[in-house]
mmCIF file of C-alpha atoms in Angstrom:
data_model
loop_
_atom_site.group_PDB
_atom_site.id
_atom_site.type_symbol
_atom_site.label_atom_id
_atom_site.label_comp_id
_atom_site.label_asym_id
_atom_site.label_seq_id
_atom_site.Cartn_x
_atom_site.Cartn_y
_atom_site.Cartn_z
ATOM 1 C CA MET A 1 -156.556 151.655 -73.011
ATOM 2 C CA ALA A 2 -154.643 153.567 -70.702
ATOM 3 C CA ALA A 3 -154.856 157.173 -70.342
ATOM 4 C CA LYS A 4 -152.557 158.680 -68.076
ATOM 5 C CA PHE A 5 -149.677 156.158 -66.325
ATOM 6 C CA LEU A 6 -150.370 156.234 -62.414
ATOM 7 C CA ARG A 7 -147.168 156.409 -61.039
ATOM 8 C CA GLN A 8 -144.257 158.970 -61.182
ATOM 9 C CA PRO A 9 -140.994 158.492 -63.172
ATOM 10 C CA ARG A 10 -138.847 155.420 -62.103
ATOM 11 C CA LEU A 11 -135.600 156.273 -60.814
ATOM 12 C CA ALA A 12 -132.620 155.689 -62.948
ATOM 13 C CA ARG A 13 -131.206 151.730 -61.178
ATOM 14 C CA GLY A 14 -128.174 152.918 -61.102
ATOM 15 C CA PHE A 15 -126.861 149.184 -62.248
ATOM 16 C CA THR A 16 -122.929 149.919 -60.787
ATOM 17 C CA SER A 17 -124.039 151.279 -57.683
ATOM 18 C CA ARG A 18 -126.735 149.124 -56.166
ATOM 19 C CA ALA A 19 -129.034 145.836 -56.066
ATOM 20 C CA VAL A 20 -132.342 146.014 -58.475
ATOM 21 C CA ASP A 21 -135.453 144.496 -57.336
ATOM 22 C CA GLY A 22 -135.916 141.024 -59.562
ATOM 23 C CA LEU A 23 -136.142 141.274 -63.167
ATOM 24 C CA SER A 24 -138.411 144.377 -63.295
ATOM 25 C CA GLY A 25 -136.103 146.365 -61.580
ATOM 26 C CA ALA A 26 -133.195 145.320 -64.461
ATOM 27 C CA ILE A 27 -135.471 146.687 -67.093
ATOM 28 C CA GLY A 28 -134.577 149.827 -68.064
ATOM 29 C CA ASN A 29 -131.594 152.216 -67.849
ATOM 30 C CA THR A 30 -129.601 150.891 -70.729
ATOM 31 C CA PRO A 31 -126.144 152.789 -71.999
ATOM 32 C CA LEU A 32 -126.279 154.802 -74.391
ATOM 33 C CA VAL A 33 -123.195 154.013 -76.640
ATOM 34 C CA ARG A 34 -121.053 156.581 -78.848
ATOM 35 C CA SER A 35 -120.564 155.295 -82.438
ATOM 36 C CA HIS A 36 -116.654 156.879 -83.010
ATOM 37 C CA ARG A 37 -116.658 156.247 -86.464
ATOM 38 C CA LEU A 38 -120.005 157.313 -87.664
ATOM 39 C CA SER A 39 -119.465 160.592 -85.278
ATOM 40 C CA GLU A 40 -116.168 161.005 -87.212
ATOM 41 C CA LYS A 41 -117.870 160.533 -90.640
ATOM 42 C CA THR A 42 -120.407 162.935 -89.848
ATOM 43 C CA GLY A 43 -118.727 165.472 -87.946
ATOM 44 C CA CYS A 44 -121.589 165.199 -84.896
ATOM 45 C CA ARG A 45 -122.324 163.007 -81.683
ATOM 46 C CA ILE A 46 -124.392 159.647 -82.978
ATOM 47 C CA TYR A 47 -125.511 157.810 -79.663
ATOM 48 C CA GLY A 48 -127.301 154.508 -79.481
ATOM 49 C CA LYS A 49 -129.756 153.602 -76.498
ATOM 50 C CA ALA A 50 -128.345 149.834 -75.971
ATOM 51 C CA GLU A 51 -131.865 148.285 -75.525
ATOM 52 C CA PHE A 52 -130.350 145.310 -76.366
ATOM 53 C CA GLN A 53 -128.862 145.389 -72.576
ATOM 54 C CA ASN A 54 -132.237 144.979 -71.245
ATOM 55 C CA PRO A 55 -133.183 141.266 -69.526
ATOM 56 C CA GLY A 56 -135.230 140.197 -72.140
ATOM 57 C CA GLY A 57 -132.938 141.517 -74.862
ATOM 58 C CA SER A 58 -134.688 144.218 -76.401
ATOM 59 C CA VAL A 59 -136.453 147.709 -75.843
ATOM 60 C CA LYS A 60 -139.880 145.972 -75.760
ATOM 61 C CA ASP A 61 -138.810 145.295 -72.398
ATOM 62 C CA ARG A 62 -139.949 148.581 -71.193
ATOM 63 C CA ALA A 63 -143.735 148.145 -73.157
ATOM 64 C CA ALA A 64 -144.222 144.876 -71.523
ATOM 65 C CA LEU A 65 -143.353 146.009 -68.214
ATOM 66 C CA GLY A 66 -145.332 149.324 -68.687
ATOM 67 C CA VAL A 67 -148.421 147.580 -69.666
ATOM 68 C CA ILE A 68 -148.621 145.245 -67.359
ATOM 69 C CA GLU A 69 -147.925 147.218 -64.162
ATOM 70 C CA ASP A 70 -150.364 149.499 -65.877
ATOM 71 C CA ALA A 71 -153.309 146.322 -66.087
ATOM 72 C CA GLU A 72 -152.401 145.542 -62.421
ATOM 73 C CA ALA A 73 -152.450 149.523 -60.861
ATOM 74 C CA ARG A 74 -156.266 149.586 -62.311
ATOM 75 C CA GLY A 75 -156.712 146.506 -61.112
ATOM 76 C CA ARG A 76 -157.488 144.501 -64.496
ATOM 77 C CA LEU A 77 -154.941 141.620 -64.284
ATOM 78 C CA LYS A 78 -154.585 140.048 -60.544
ATOM 79 C CA PRO A 79 -152.235 136.955 -59.446
ATOM 80 C CA GLY A 80 -152.814 134.338 -61.536
ATOM 81 C CA GLY A 81 -154.043 136.022 -64.473
ATOM 82 C CA THR A 82 -153.388 135.222 -68.430
ATOM 83 C CA VAL A 83 -151.793 137.998 -70.193
ATOM 84 C CA VAL A 84 -152.489 137.479 -73.724
ATOM 85 C CA GLU A 85 -150.795 139.155 -76.999
ATOM 86 C CA GLY A 86 -150.423 139.503 -81.050
ATOM 87 C CA THR A 87 -146.562 140.187 -81.317
ATOM 88 C CA ALA A 88 -143.931 140.112 -84.054
ATOM 89 C CA GLY A 89 -141.824 138.572 -81.156
ATOM 90 C CA ASN A 90 -139.772 140.996 -79.019
ATOM 91 C CA THR A 91 -142.878 142.594 -76.787
ATOM 92 C CA GLY A 92 -143.826 138.823 -76.656
ATOM 93 C CA ILE A 93 -140.372 137.840 -75.400
ATOM 94 C CA GLY A 94 -140.431 140.692 -73.080
ATOM 95 C CA LEU A 95 -144.523 139.577 -71.497
ATOM 96 C CA ALA A 96 -142.960 136.173 -71.154
ATOM 97 C CA HIS A 97 -140.030 137.127 -68.985
ATOM 98 C CA VAL A 98 -142.265 139.759 -66.846
ATOM 99 C CA CYS A 99 -145.077 136.982 -66.693
ATOM 100 C CA ARG A 100 -142.629 134.523 -65.384
ATOM 101 C CA ALA A 101 -141.341 137.192 -62.690
ATOM 102 C CA LYS A 102 -144.508 137.788 -61.794
ATOM 103 C CA GLY A 103 -146.410 134.188 -61.932
ATOM 104 C CA TYR A 104 -148.867 134.928 -64.800
ATOM 105 C CA ARG A 105 -149.900 133.205 -67.866
ATOM 106 C CA CYS A 106 -148.794 134.414 -71.131
ATOM 107 C CA VAL A 107 -150.242 133.403 -74.599
ATOM 108 C CA ILE A 108 -148.610 134.938 -77.503
ATOM 109 C CA PHE A 109 -150.261 134.987 -81.213
ATOM 110 C CA MET A 110 -147.664 135.884 -83.667
ATOM 111 C CA PRO A 111 -147.296 135.821 -87.895
ATOM 112 C CA ASP A 112 -145.955 132.477 -88.445
ATOM 113 C CA SER A 113 -143.619 134.658 -90.983
ATOM 114 C CA GLN A 114 -140.950 135.552 -88.050
ATOM 115 C CA SER A 115 -137.627 134.074 -87.334
ATOM 116 C CA GLN A 116 -137.844 130.674 -85.855
ATOM 117 C CA GLU A 117 -135.373 132.155 -83.144
ATOM 118 C CA LYS A 118 -138.149 134.252 -81.659
ATOM 119 C CA ILE A 119 -140.846 131.112 -81.772
ATOM 120 C CA ASP A 120 -138.489 128.925 -80.026
ATOM 121 C CA LEU A 121 -137.195 131.008 -77.302
ATOM 122 C CA LEU A 122 -140.703 132.245 -76.605
ATOM 123 C CA ARG A 123 -141.600 128.652 -75.893
ATOM 124 C CA MET A 124 -138.373 127.933 -74.092
ATOM 125 C CA LEU A 125 -139.515 131.125 -71.572
ATOM 126 C CA GLY A 126 -143.021 129.086 -70.963
ATOM 127 C CA ALA A 127 -145.402 131.194 -73.366
ATOM 128 C CA GLU A 128 -148.210 129.426 -75.188
ATOM 129 C CA VAL A 129 -147.380 130.513 -78.714
ATOM 130 C CA HIS A 130 -149.919 130.305 -81.516
ATOM 131 C CA PRO A 131 -148.447 131.206 -84.921
ATOM 132 C CA VAL A 132 -151.044 132.123 -87.467
ATOM 133 C CA PRO A 133 -150.733 133.375 -90.943
ATOM 134 C CA ALA A 134 -149.355 136.862 -91.502
ATOM 135 C CA VAL A 135 -152.844 138.771 -92.908
ATOM 136 C CA ALA A 136 -153.554 142.575 -92.948
ATOM 137 C CA TYR A 137 -154.847 144.345 -89.827
ATOM 138 C CA GLU A 138 -158.155 144.439 -91.712
ATOM 139 C CA ASN A 139 -158.714 140.737 -91.466
ATOM 140 C CA PRO A 140 -160.562 139.539 -88.927
ATOM 141 C CA LYS A 141 -157.779 136.599 -88.351
ATOM 142 C CA ASN A 142 -155.148 139.245 -87.955
ATOM 143 C CA TYR A 143 -152.670 137.599 -85.028
ATOM 144 C CA ASN A 144 -153.850 141.045 -83.029
ATOM 145 C CA HIS A 145 -157.239 140.271 -83.397
ATOM 146 C CA GLN A 146 -157.084 136.754 -82.596
ATOM 147 C CA ALA A 147 -155.210 137.330 -79.133
ATOM 148 C CA ARG A 148 -157.896 140.142 -78.421
ATOM 149 C CA ASP A 149 -160.790 137.265 -79.169
ATOM 150 C CA PHE A 150 -158.694 134.706 -77.277
ATOM 151 C CA ALA A 151 -158.575 136.739 -73.781
ATOM 152 C CA ASN A 152 -162.263 137.830 -73.987
ATOM 153 C CA THR A 153 -162.899 133.523 -73.644
ATOM 154 C CA ILE A 154 -161.424 133.408 -70.208
ATOM 155 C CA PRO A 155 -161.542 135.173 -66.901
ATOM 156 C CA ASN A 156 -158.811 137.088 -65.606
ATOM 157 C CA ALA A 157 -157.100 137.288 -68.394
ATOM 158 C CA ILE A 158 -156.096 141.070 -70.506
ATOM 159 C CA TRP A 159 -155.456 141.221 -73.985
ATOM 160 C CA THR A 160 -152.278 144.121 -73.660
ATOM 161 C CA ASP A 161 -152.848 145.696 -76.687
ATOM 162 C CA GLN A 162 -149.802 146.965 -77.557
ATOM 163 C CA PHE A 163 -149.993 148.901 -81.039
ATOM 164 C CA ASP A 164 -153.204 150.744 -79.085
ATOM 165 C CA ASN A 165 -152.831 150.279 -75.857
ATOM 166 C CA THR A 166 -150.926 153.939 -74.680
ATOM 167 C CA ALA A 167 -149.497 152.743 -71.281
ATOM 168 C CA ASN A 168 -146.546 152.048 -73.908
ATOM 169 C CA ALA A 169 -145.918 155.262 -74.915
ATOM 170 C CA GLU A 170 -146.271 156.528 -71.093
ATOM 171 C CA ALA A 171 -143.666 153.593 -69.877
ATOM 172 C CA HIS A 172 -140.833 155.075 -72.485
ATOM 173 C CA TYR A 173 -142.422 158.420 -71.718
ATOM 174 C CA ARG A 174 -141.549 157.328 -67.823
ATOM 175 C CA SER A 175 -138.368 155.804 -68.666
ATOM 176 C CA THR A 176 -136.340 155.858 -71.806
ATOM 177 C CA GLY A 177 -136.974 159.768 -72.744
ATOM 178 C CA PRO A 178 -135.242 161.001 -68.839
ATOM 179 C CA GLU A 179 -132.781 158.658 -69.679
ATOM 180 C CA ILE A 180 -131.435 159.958 -72.930
ATOM 181 C CA TRP A 181 -132.176 163.294 -71.823
ATOM 182 C CA GLU A 182 -130.206 162.944 -68.571
ATOM 183 C CA GLN A 183 -126.851 160.829 -70.659
ATOM 184 C CA THR A 184 -126.764 163.254 -73.057
ATOM 185 C CA GLY A 185 -126.910 166.098 -70.490
ATOM 186 C CA GLY A 186 -129.654 167.900 -72.237
ATOM 187 C CA ASP A 187 -127.452 168.342 -75.077
ATOM 188 C CA LEU A 188 -129.169 166.456 -77.970
ATOM 189 C CA ASP A 189 -130.362 168.057 -80.976
ATOM 190 C CA GLY A 190 -132.236 165.377 -82.592
ATOM 191 C CA PHE A 191 -133.881 161.926 -81.742
ATOM 192 C CA VAL A 192 -134.444 159.385 -84.925
ATOM 193 C CA ALA A 193 -136.538 156.069 -84.843
ATOM 194 C CA ALA A 194 -138.227 153.709 -86.566
ATOM 195 C CA THR A 195 -141.682 152.230 -85.132
ATOM 196 C CA GLY A 196 -144.383 149.713 -85.043
ATOM 197 C CA THR A 197 -146.753 150.004 -82.335
ATOM 198 C CA GLY A 198 -145.310 153.883 -82.095
ATOM 199 C CA GLY A 199 -144.757 153.241 -78.176
ATOM 200 C CA THR A 200 -141.290 154.545 -78.291
ATOM 201 C CA LEU A 201 -141.040 156.936 -80.601
ATOM 202 C CA ALA A 202 -144.044 158.990 -79.130
ATOM 203 C CA GLY A 203 -143.412 158.122 -75.689
ATOM 204 C CA VAL A 204 -139.678 159.563 -76.060
ATOM 205 C CA GLY A 205 -140.793 162.026 -78.787
ATOM 206 C CA ARG A 206 -142.960 164.010 -76.115
ATOM 207 C CA TYR A 207 -140.139 163.742 -73.002
ATOM 208 C CA LEU A 208 -137.622 165.620 -75.265
ATOM 209 C CA LYS A 209 -139.756 167.570 -76.740
ATOM 210 C CA GLU A 210 -140.795 168.797 -73.183
ATOM 211 C CA LYS A 211 -137.564 168.715 -71.632
ATOM 212 C CA SER A 212 -135.956 171.068 -74.915
ATOM 213 C CA ASP A 213 -138.762 173.632 -75.039
ATOM 214 C CA GLY A 214 -139.242 172.063 -78.500
ATOM 215 C CA ASN A 215 -135.644 172.427 -79.619
ATOM 216 C CA THR A 216 -134.698 168.607 -79.916
ATOM 217 C CA GLN A 217 -136.020 167.301 -83.658
ATOM 218 C CA ILE A 218 -137.930 163.784 -83.772
ATOM 219 C CA TRP A 219 -137.483 162.143 -86.791
ATOM 220 C CA LEU A 220 -139.349 158.785 -87.364
ATOM 221 C CA ALA A 221 -137.317 155.876 -90.031
ATOM 222 C CA ASP A 222 -139.138 153.815 -91.669
ATOM 223 C CA PRO A 223 -139.038 150.622 -93.934
ATOM 224 C CA PRO A 224 -140.291 149.897 -97.092
ATOM 225 C CA GLY A 225 -143.772 148.304 -97.163
ATOM 226 C CA SER A 226 -144.746 150.822 -94.279
ATOM 227 C CA VAL A 227 -147.018 154.128 -95.114
ATOM 228 C CA LEU A 228 -145.763 155.909 -92.312
ATOM 229 C CA HIS A 229 -142.754 157.798 -94.310
ATOM 230 C CA SER A 230 -145.629 159.001 -96.526
ATOM 231 C CA TYR A 231 -147.688 160.136 -94.287
ATOM 232 C CA VAL A 232 -145.237 162.348 -92.608
ATOM 233 C CA THR A 233 -143.996 163.867 -95.641
ATOM 234 C CA SER A 234 -147.809 164.269 -97.230
ATOM 235 C CA GLY A 235 -148.951 165.921 -94.556
ATOM 236 C CA GLY A 236 -151.216 163.500 -92.779
ATOM 237 C CA LYS A 237 -152.581 161.357 -96.115
ATOM 238 C CA LEU A 238 -152.651 157.937 -95.527
ATOM 239 C CA LYS A 239 -152.227 155.353 -98.290
ATOM 240 C CA GLU A 240 -152.760 151.989 -98.910
ATOM 241 C CA ARG A 241 -149.843 149.592 -97.996
ATOM 242 C CA SER A 242 -148.045 147.742 -100.371
ATOM 243 C CA GLY A 243 -144.658 145.832 -100.773
ATOM 244 C CA GLY A 244 -142.835 144.905 -97.677
ATOM 245 C CA SER A 245 -138.880 144.659 -95.722
ATOM 246 C CA ILE A 246 -137.264 142.384 -94.186
ATOM 247 C CA THR A 247 -137.408 143.913 -91.000
ATOM 248 C CA GLU A 248 -139.165 142.661 -88.112
ATOM 249 C CA GLY A 249 -141.493 144.292 -85.929
ATOM 250 C CA ILE A 250 -141.438 147.750 -87.360
ATOM 251 C CA GLY A 251 -143.250 149.676 -90.197
ATOM 252 C CA GLN A 252 -147.117 150.074 -90.085
ATOM 253 C CA GLY A 253 -149.944 150.799 -92.405
ATOM 254 C CA ARG A 254 -151.964 152.604 -89.817
ATOM 255 C CA ILE A 255 -151.919 155.107 -87.417
ATOM 256 C CA THR A 256 -151.784 153.509 -84.006
ATOM 257 C CA ASN A 257 -152.943 155.076 -80.417
ATOM 258 C CA ASN A 258 -149.516 155.123 -79.655
ATOM 259 C CA LEU A 259 -148.361 156.501 -82.550
ATOM 260 C CA GLY A 260 -150.941 159.358 -82.596
ATOM 261 C CA THR A 261 -150.332 160.947 -79.574
ATOM 262 C CA PHE A 262 -147.159 162.180 -81.315
ATOM 263 C CA VAL A 263 -147.212 161.779 -85.005
ATOM 264 C CA ASN A 264 -148.176 165.535 -85.599
ATOM 265 C CA HIS A 265 -145.030 166.847 -83.760
ATOM 266 C CA LEU A 266 -142.909 164.973 -85.909
ATOM 267 C CA SER A 267 -140.014 166.844 -87.619
ATOM 268 C CA GLY A 268 -140.024 164.841 -90.379
ATOM 269 C CA ALA A 269 -139.191 161.100 -91.672
ATOM 270 C CA PHE A 270 -136.986 158.958 -93.528
ATOM 271 C CA HIS A 271 -137.253 156.276 -96.010
ATOM 272 C CA ILE A 272 -134.668 153.750 -95.018
ATOM 273 C CA PRO A 273 -134.158 150.832 -98.071
ATOM 274 C CA ASP A 274 -133.229 146.976 -96.809
ATOM 275 C CA GLU A 275 -130.160 147.491 -98.875
ATOM 276 C CA LYS A 276 -128.940 149.942 -96.129
ATOM 277 C CA SER A 277 -130.166 148.450 -93.423
ATOM 278 C CA ILE A 278 -127.875 145.013 -94.300
ATOM 279 C CA THR A 279 -125.246 147.067 -95.218
ATOM 280 C CA MET A 280 -125.023 148.915 -91.879
ATOM 281 C CA VAL A 281 -126.030 145.410 -89.794
ATOM 282 C CA TYR A 282 -122.349 144.583 -91.414
ATOM 283 C CA ASP A 283 -120.486 147.371 -90.671
ATOM 284 C CA LEU A 284 -121.690 148.036 -87.259
ATOM 285 C CA LEU A 285 -120.507 144.856 -86.258
ATOM 286 C CA ASP A 286 -117.261 145.286 -88.448
ATOM 287 C CA THR A 287 -116.227 148.415 -86.943
ATOM 288 C CA GLU A 288 -117.904 148.939 -83.982
ATOM 289 C CA GLY A 289 -118.017 145.075 -82.454
ATOM 290 C CA LEU A 290 -122.031 145.723 -82.196
ATOM 291 C CA TYR A 291 -123.687 142.614 -83.157
ATOM 292 C CA LEU A 292 -126.983 144.323 -84.062
ATOM 293 C CA GLY A 293 -130.584 143.154 -85.758
ATOM 294 C CA ALA A 294 -131.780 144.823 -88.938
ATOM 295 C CA SER A 295 -134.083 147.253 -87.267
ATOM 296 C CA SER A 296 -131.453 148.607 -85.140
ATOM 297 C CA ALA A 297 -129.261 148.960 -88.216
ATOM 298 C CA LEU A 298 -132.221 151.261 -89.852
ATOM 299 C CA ASN A 299 -132.196 153.459 -87.170
ATOM 300 C CA VAL A 300 -128.634 153.899 -87.295
ATOM 301 C CA VAL A 301 -128.610 154.295 -91.135
ATOM 302 C CA ALA A 302 -131.122 157.093 -90.277
ATOM 303 C CA ALA A 303 -129.323 158.804 -87.278
ATOM 304 C CA VAL A 304 -126.118 159.302 -90.161
ATOM 305 C CA GLU A 305 -128.881 160.523 -92.545
ATOM 306 C CA LEU A 306 -130.233 163.005 -89.593
ATOM 307 C CA ALA A 307 -126.470 163.895 -89.111
ATOM 308 C CA GLN A 308 -126.005 165.196 -92.593
ATOM 309 C CA LYS A 309 -129.321 167.008 -92.979
ATOM 310 C CA LEU A 310 -128.920 168.850 -89.426
ATOM 311 C CA GLY A 311 -124.959 169.436 -89.965
ATOM 312 C CA PRO A 312 -122.035 169.275 -88.352
ATOM 313 C CA GLY A 313 -121.674 169.932 -84.191
ATOM 314 C CA LYS A 314 -125.032 168.003 -83.750
ATOM 315 C CA SER A 315 -126.051 165.419 -81.290
ATOM 316 C CA ILE A 316 -128.394 162.658 -82.446
ATOM 317 C CA ALA A 317 -129.527 159.734 -80.352
ATOM 318 C CA THR A 318 -131.567 156.632 -81.808
ATOM 319 C CA ILE A 319 -132.620 153.143 -80.239
ATOM 320 C CA LEU A 320 -130.491 149.831 -80.869
ATOM 321 C CA CYS A 321 -133.486 147.707 -80.002
ATOM 322 C CA ASP A 322 -132.013 144.090 -79.934
ATOM 323 C CA GLY A 323 -129.214 142.163 -81.025
ATOM 324 C CA ALA A 324 -128.820 140.114 -84.103
ATOM 325 C CA TYR A 325 -128.869 136.734 -82.436
ATOM 326 C CA ARG A 326 -133.031 136.000 -82.958
ATOM 327 C CA TYR A 327 -131.993 136.916 -86.638
ATOM 328 C CA GLN A 328 -128.414 135.100 -87.424
ATOM 329 C CA SER A 329 -130.079 132.511 -89.527
ATOM 330 C CA ARG A 330 -131.469 135.135 -91.906
ATOM 331 C CA LEU A 331 -129.107 138.165 -91.364
ATOM 332 C CA PHE A 332 -126.167 135.942 -92.023
ATOM 333 C CA SER A 333 -126.920 133.313 -94.475
ATOM 334 C CA LYS A 334 -125.823 133.409 -97.873
ATOM 335 C CA LYS A 335 -128.680 131.608 -99.326
ATOM 336 C CA TRP A 336 -131.448 133.551 -97.316
ATOM 337 C CA LEU A 337 -129.882 137.088 -98.194
ATOM 338 C CA GLN A 338 -129.448 135.985 -102.119
ATOM 339 C CA SER A 339 -133.354 134.986 -101.806
ATOM 340 C CA LYS A 340 -134.301 138.420 -100.932
ATOM 341 C CA GLY A 341 -132.103 140.185 -103.271
ATOM 342 C CA LEU A 342 -129.382 141.655 -100.702
ATOM 343 C CA ALA A 343 -126.723 139.404 -100.948
ATOM 344 C CA ASP A 344 -124.780 142.508 -102.842
ATOM 345 C CA ALA A 345 -125.497 144.930 -100.397
ATOM 346 C CA ILE A 346 -122.875 143.576 -98.374
ATOM 347 C CA PRO A 347 -119.591 145.097 -99.074
ATOM 348 C CA ASP A 348 -116.813 143.062 -100.284
ATOM 349 C CA HIS A 349 -114.596 143.589 -97.327
ATOM 350 C CA LEU A 350 -117.282 142.363 -94.841
ATOM 351 C CA ARG A 351 -118.662 138.577 -96.776
ATOM 352 C CA LYS A 352 -116.148 137.295 -94.380
ATOM 353 C CA TYR A 353 -119.097 137.819 -91.966
ATOM 354 C CA ALA A 354 -121.868 135.739 -93.893
ATOM 355 C CA VAL A 355 -121.141 132.369 -92.877
ATOM 356 C CA LEU A 356 -124.164 130.775 -92.663
ATOM 357 C CA ASP A 357 -124.812 128.965 -96.441
#
């Protein structure tokens, strides 16, 4: 596990002013997008960090690059080595991109419940993909444990351990947090985001808390089936996980090492039902032209709720994790939404976007 990151914060890449060095240089410095309609609705300034504009298409590109560079700096990963991870998709896609750019073999273990688009893309990027049954973390057959065990069987290999390797959170402390602070001119009252590994929320939250002298509130957004909302609102009581959500890659049944670096400094938490996330997926497409996945939509729902909680005139930021392209066979399928009991979550005037049978 990483303790302190070995490099100073990366400078903004200035994508309109100069070239960058390869794929790694293209990760980060994404735009901060102001939502006109939601800002008007709440009387606040609602911002979304457009992480879908990273070269691998998601916020997880930052963690992928961060854990690999940390392993290189520590001498744990040498040329020609193998990178192994257990992931629900986007971290694996980020790792596959970075591994191709750096010449590493990439092996991914993932739950077989994930969208086919993600599995296909990983294989197209040259990764070896092992879909395994989706079982609880406590089960030795959990995809994370299988990734760890596989990495231990081959030389010059690392298990990047995205959930508990705090190089993940440090990558966001060095890049995402400073970018948001700079892009808002330090005028930021609240930041809210969902968490899977905890890296984004912990890294961004720690940076914003430090820079604002504790004035920027940091909130957690949580989907059904996760225990984190109850953990935060109960003052630290961890209950058994139950239920589930249509969102992928977020929610958790434990406090990861990444989240553990910051969880006690959270201002609060929101529980966001799947119905609200689906409604926001369609609403953002129709009113903002933003084609986003369900986790991004959940974050925006939470940003609106935080704005309503803090009151007019505030500035709120969240993470637009990825686009809807990797989930379109589900999110825009009438049959799939009906099977999940979510078809009625789409307002009548937006049903025209559910074009798949």
